[in-house]
Amino acid sequence: MPRLLKNNEVFEDDYQILDSESEDLAFTGTLLIPARELDQHEKLLEQKQQPTGLFLDSDDNVESYADILSSFDLITINFPKFIDGRGYSLCRILRDRYHYKGDIRAVGDVLIDQIFMLQRCGFSSYYLREDQKAEDAIKALDTFSLRYQGSSDDPEPLYRKRKVS
Amino acid sequence: MYKYDEYDQRIVDERVSQFRDQTRRYLAGEIAEDDFLPLRLQNGLYIQRFAPMLRIAIPYGLLNTRQVRRLSEISRKYDKGYVHFTTRQNVQLNWPLLEQVPEILADLAEVEMHAVQTSGACIRNTTTDQFAGVARDEIVDPRPWCEIIRQWSTFHPEFAFLPRKFKIAVCGSEEDRAATMVHDIGVHAFRNENGNVRFKILAGGGLGRTPMVASVIRESIEPEHLLTYLDAILRVYNRYGRRDNKYKARIKILVKAMTPEVFTEKVESEWEQIKDSASLLPEAEIERVSQHFIDPEYKGLVDQDFNDLALQAPIGFHSWLKQNVFAHKKPGYCAVTVTLKATGEAPGDVSAEQLDVIADLADQFSLGELRVSHEQNLIFADVEQTALIELWEKLSAVGLATANRGLLTDMICCPGGDFCALANARSIPLAEEIQRKFDDIDFLHDVGELDLNISGCMNACAHHHVGHIGILGVDRKGIEYYQVQVGGSASKGATLGKIIGPSFKREEIPDVLEKILNVYIEQRREDELFIDTCQRIGITPFKERVYAQAA
């Protein structure tokens, strides 16, 4: 069962990425609907009672979905590999440009040592890769107590906060 | 130079803790090899041919003597008693143990040093002119801007996993001594008609397999917008740069594929959306950082007559004075280059003993500071002209007064196949063979200014494309061969060298160079430099001489 880090806690949370072919009607966990196939799932979206989220891949053009973002409480951004850094920019655009207020969740190759930066770019929850230790992931949220740049977690750069002695 | 406050210090200290924890988890088997790789790279740690290599950052090439002494101590305590200065104004340890790296970082942090982002697909150490703040042709002191960019780029959360490495260089003088035209971003600081500081922004320059000269992206940007403009460029690159092929992943490929015009449009439209944010750089911050770079209290001195000075000095001083001493903006002062290119020493290498001497001399003669140049040399930037003879004598005593700055034997040379796992061929033995062949200092002075760059592979760490003569090591069925090109230049009017023909065996190269130099000597006009002759006559005369059949 996938583990989710959210609000400083790690707990089990099953999810499934819907694809156009197969649909497991018995599944009751979180359903993720790929943005590219959204039009195929409109009916499903209306009927489903379970939590659903929009699924963006790292090469998706987030600007194309600007109008529908607010109809989701959850947006997931995929990391096919953790070294694919496009998701960081996508998340910042969701937060800073579209002022998206819901939960933004990292999914895919999500590792402890990137969580601090993901959080800075506006991610609020994380499906951890299977082998990642829960307690280390929680600790990673506090890796640094100071940041030079402004970002989506805190727009004020250090240069607006320094007390000059 | 910039002095850390409690904030800067805390960030570096927390970085040491973070890497200590990562190393512990890696050694305990909790982080897989592939997952650890980018983490250690972002901390400058490579696993090389024989041992790990740790690259330590020297932000824009500035060091104080406390830091120099600490580097010397570290090289004795954790390594083999020497360090290697790189073409990015950084310094490398070639033999540290992975287990000890957290300790090395802790020792560095005590003197305001680190290894942050010295490798990996992230924003690297920002580089600039080694004569920043003292050059006569300086328009804007680039150092405060380099520090502002350093802080902005340090742990920038959005740009830790770019398609590929990303290098920024800043130039604030007439002559470009920072090779900005072949950087991912080149920043040219200038003053507008009202005397206000502005920046011209270039992007998409680079070397490697596909060398390219940067394109102008914006003619002028105000200081308060510098960082948001960089953010916009980086965001466009992060989103659209190629990730499917590492040889096509640098920003230069994106700028070329989109065309500079379309790339610029993308950047401008991104910037429009982010420019009015808390990231606007306040005047107070520019002022705060600039305070660290105000002129020291120079004495009211007068310029010395260098001919008189040379007459008082022993033999050997004159050529050093002519070649290694650089004009200073203040009368009676000068900047002195210590080339790390003595014959028999790997270019850029310095022993711990030499570092200690250099630190003592910098304290005695140059206000306790030192600079590193991308030519892998060290600079005393504030030397009183009346002290030159004494300084030269003390440098000579430790083998550091080679009078070859800017000459053929002051070559830029990567570590090559002796150390680097990527290399196709060795570069250090070739450098030494060239130095042995051309050991007549009078001949070198007659040939004059000449950039010779030797890279052991097409990653071009020694920038061979922009060497007046560039040599590239290639592997042909397991045998080291070397390709020769001429006519490159890293100046503001940057040009890429042209390959003269089929490659050579290593032992042939010194003779090939001799033929090239002979063509120049025969064809040059009066005071024409090698590069100017090259650009005037093209490569054909060189080609014909080098490949001529023996009659």
mmCIF file of C-alpha atoms in Angstrom, chain A residues 58 60-63 81-90 92-93 96-97 109 111-114 116-118 120-121 129 131-133 136 139 142-151 155-165, chain B residues 2 5-8 10-11 14-15 18 21-22 24-25 30-32 34-36 38-39 42 147 150-162 227 231 235 238-241 243 270 273-274 277-282 285 288:
data_model
loop_
_atom_site.group_PDB
_atom_site.id
_atom_site.type_symbol
_atom_site.label_atom_id
_atom_site.label_comp_id
_atom_site.label_asym_id
_atom_site.label_seq_id
_atom_site.Cartn_x
_atom_site.Cartn_y
_atom_site.Cartn_z
ATOM 1 C CA SER A 58 6.251 16.332 -15.826
ATOM 2 C CA ASP A 60 2.347 18.454 -19.299
ATOM 3 C CA ASN A 61 1.568 21.996 -20.291
ATOM 4 C CA VAL A 62 -0.044 23.236 -17.085
ATOM 5 C CA GLU A 63 -1.245 26.417 -18.815
ATOM 6 C CA LYS A 81 12.543 10.021 -12.127
ATOM 7 C CA PHE A 82 13.556 12.173 -9.210
ATOM 8 C CA ILE A 83 16.160 13.924 -11.356
ATOM 9 C CA ASP A 84 13.400 15.182 -13.650
ATOM 10 C CA GLY A 85 13.038 18.660 -12.155
ATOM 11 C CA ARG A 86 10.161 19.936 -14.278
ATOM 12 C CA GLY A 87 7.611 19.197 -11.569
ATOM 13 C CA TYR A 88 9.177 21.865 -9.341
ATOM 14 C CA SER A 89 8.381 24.572 -11.902
ATOM 15 C CA LEU A 90 4.884 23.196 -12.538
ATOM 16 C CA ARG A 92 5.327 26.901 -8.516
ATOM 17 C CA ILE A 93 3.190 27.972 -11.450
ATOM 18 C CA ASP A 96 2.094 31.505 -7.690
ATOM 19 C CA ARG A 97 0.367 32.118 -11.012
ATOM 20 C CA ASP A 109 10.021 8.688 -7.779
ATOM 21 C CA LEU A 111 12.603 10.482 -2.264
ATOM 22 C CA ILE A 112 13.476 11.825 1.174
ATOM 23 C CA ASP A 113 16.297 14.010 -0.030
ATOM 24 C CA GLN A 114 14.138 16.071 -2.354
ATOM 25 C CA PHE A 116 12.576 19.904 1.434
ATOM 26 C CA MET A 117 12.842 21.492 -2.011
ATOM 27 C CA LEU A 118 9.496 20.078 -3.112
ATOM 28 C CA ARG A 120 9.541 24.982 -0.939
ATOM 29 C CA CYS A 121 8.026 24.867 -4.421
ATOM 30 C CA ARG A 129 8.627 5.709 -2.986
ATOM 31 C CA ASP A 131 11.741 2.036 0.086
ATOM 32 C CA GLN A 132 11.812 5.459 1.776
ATOM 33 C CA LYS A 133 11.817 5.640 5.576
ATOM 34 C CA ASP A 136 13.452 10.380 7.776
ATOM 35 C CA LYS A 139 12.547 15.038 9.394
ATOM 36 C CA ASP A 142 12.995 20.764 8.338
ATOM 37 C CA THR A 143 16.377 20.291 6.625
ATOM 38 C CA PHE A 144 17.136 24.009 6.572
ATOM 39 C CA SER A 145 15.872 26.680 8.927
ATOM 40 C CA LEU A 146 16.817 29.517 6.525
ATOM 41 C CA ARG A 147 16.451 30.047 2.807
ATOM 42 C CA TYR A 148 18.090 32.630 0.577
ATOM 43 C CA GLN A 149 15.392 32.868 -2.089
ATOM 44 C CA GLY A 150 11.714 33.544 -1.970
ATOM 45 C CA SER A 151 9.638 30.647 -3.220
ATOM 46 C CA PRO A 155 7.800 34.558 -1.098
ATOM 47 C CA GLU A 156 10.100 36.761 1.013
ATOM 48 C CA PRO A 157 13.789 36.240 0.215
ATOM 49 C CA LEU A 158 16.283 36.385 3.062
ATOM 50 C CA TYR A 159 17.261 39.889 1.925
ATOM 51 C CA ARG A 160 13.893 41.160 3.069
ATOM 52 C CA LYS A 161 14.338 39.611 6.504
ATOM 53 C CA ARG A 162 17.986 40.059 7.446
ATOM 54 C CA LYS A 163 18.629 42.106 10.495
ATOM 55 C CA VAL A 164 21.636 44.106 9.481
ATOM 56 C CA SER A 165 23.953 44.474 12.422
ATOM 57 C CA TYR B 2 32.193 39.110 1.436
ATOM 58 C CA ASP B 5 26.825 36.945 8.848
ATOM 59 C CA GLU B 6 24.983 34.587 11.179
ATOM 60 C CA TYR B 7 22.483 33.752 8.422
ATOM 61 C CA ASP B 8 25.061 32.723 5.831
ATOM 62 C CA ARG B 10 23.848 28.903 9.598
ATOM 63 C CA ILE B 11 22.954 27.878 6.028
ATOM 64 C CA GLU B 14 23.026 23.137 8.134
ATOM 65 C CA ARG B 15 24.361 21.973 4.791
ATOM 66 C CA GLN B 18 22.503 17.472 5.778
ATOM 67 C CA ASP B 21 23.282 12.515 7.350
ATOM 68 C CA GLN B 22 23.156 11.634 3.635
ATOM 69 C CA ARG B 24 25.692 8.079 6.856
ATOM 70 C CA ARG B 25 22.542 6.754 5.218
ATOM 71 C CA GLU B 30 19.777 3.201 3.069
ATOM 72 C CA ILE B 31 20.400 5.279 -0.050
ATOM 73 C CA ALA B 32 20.986 3.396 -3.285
ATOM 74 C CA ASP B 34 21.960 5.847 -8.164
ATOM 75 C CA ASP B 35 19.969 7.925 -5.705
ATOM 76 C CA PHE B 36 23.107 9.080 -3.904
ATOM 77 C CA PRO B 38 23.134 13.446 -7.667
ATOM 78 C CA LEU B 39 23.302 14.177 -3.933
ATOM 79 C CA GLN B 42 25.635 18.605 -5.808
ATOM 80 C CA GLU B 147 27.645 37.406 -4.418
ATOM 81 C CA ARG B 150 25.576 33.201 -5.396
ATOM 82 C CA GLN B 151 23.017 33.622 -2.641
ATOM 83 C CA TRP B 152 20.095 33.436 -5.052
ATOM 84 C CA SER B 153 21.441 30.260 -6.667
ATOM 85 C CA THR B 154 22.374 28.510 -3.412
ATOM 86 C CA PHE B 155 19.802 25.739 -2.840
ATOM 87 C CA HIS B 156 17.390 27.390 -5.253
ATOM 88 C CA PRO B 157 14.542 24.902 -4.767
ATOM 89 C CA GLU B 158 13.143 25.095 -8.279
ATOM 90 C CA PHE B 159 16.417 24.558 -10.104
ATOM 91 C CA ALA B 160 18.146 21.706 -8.277
ATOM 92 C CA PHE B 161 17.409 19.220 -11.070
ATOM 93 C CA LEU B 162 17.910 21.039 -14.342
ATOM 94 C CA LEU B 227 17.287 37.931 -10.122
ATOM 95 C CA ASP B 231 14.542 33.082 -12.611
ATOM 96 C CA ARG B 235 12.333 28.367 -15.585
ATOM 97 C CA ASN B 238 13.979 23.824 -16.711
ATOM 98 C CA ARG B 239 10.666 23.200 -18.419
ATOM 99 C CA TYR B 240 11.691 22.976 -22.056
ATOM 100 C CA GLY B 241 15.350 21.954 -22.121
ATOM 101 C CA ARG B 243 16.117 15.652 -20.952
ATOM 102 C CA GLU B 270 7.558 34.361 -18.144
ATOM 103 C CA GLN B 273 4.367 37.224 -14.745
ATOM 104 C CA ILE B 274 6.952 36.968 -11.982
ATOM 105 C CA SER B 277 7.160 39.901 -6.552
ATOM 106 C CA ALA B 278 8.942 40.007 -3.229
ATOM 107 C CA SER B 279 12.022 38.836 -5.136
ATOM 108 C CA LEU B 280 12.603 42.368 -6.436
ATOM 109 C CA LEU B 281 16.067 43.215 -5.238
ATOM 110 C CA PRO B 282 15.920 46.154 -2.813
ATOM 111 C CA GLU B 285 20.454 44.675 -0.131
ATOM 112 C CA ARG B 288 24.636 45.782 2.122
#
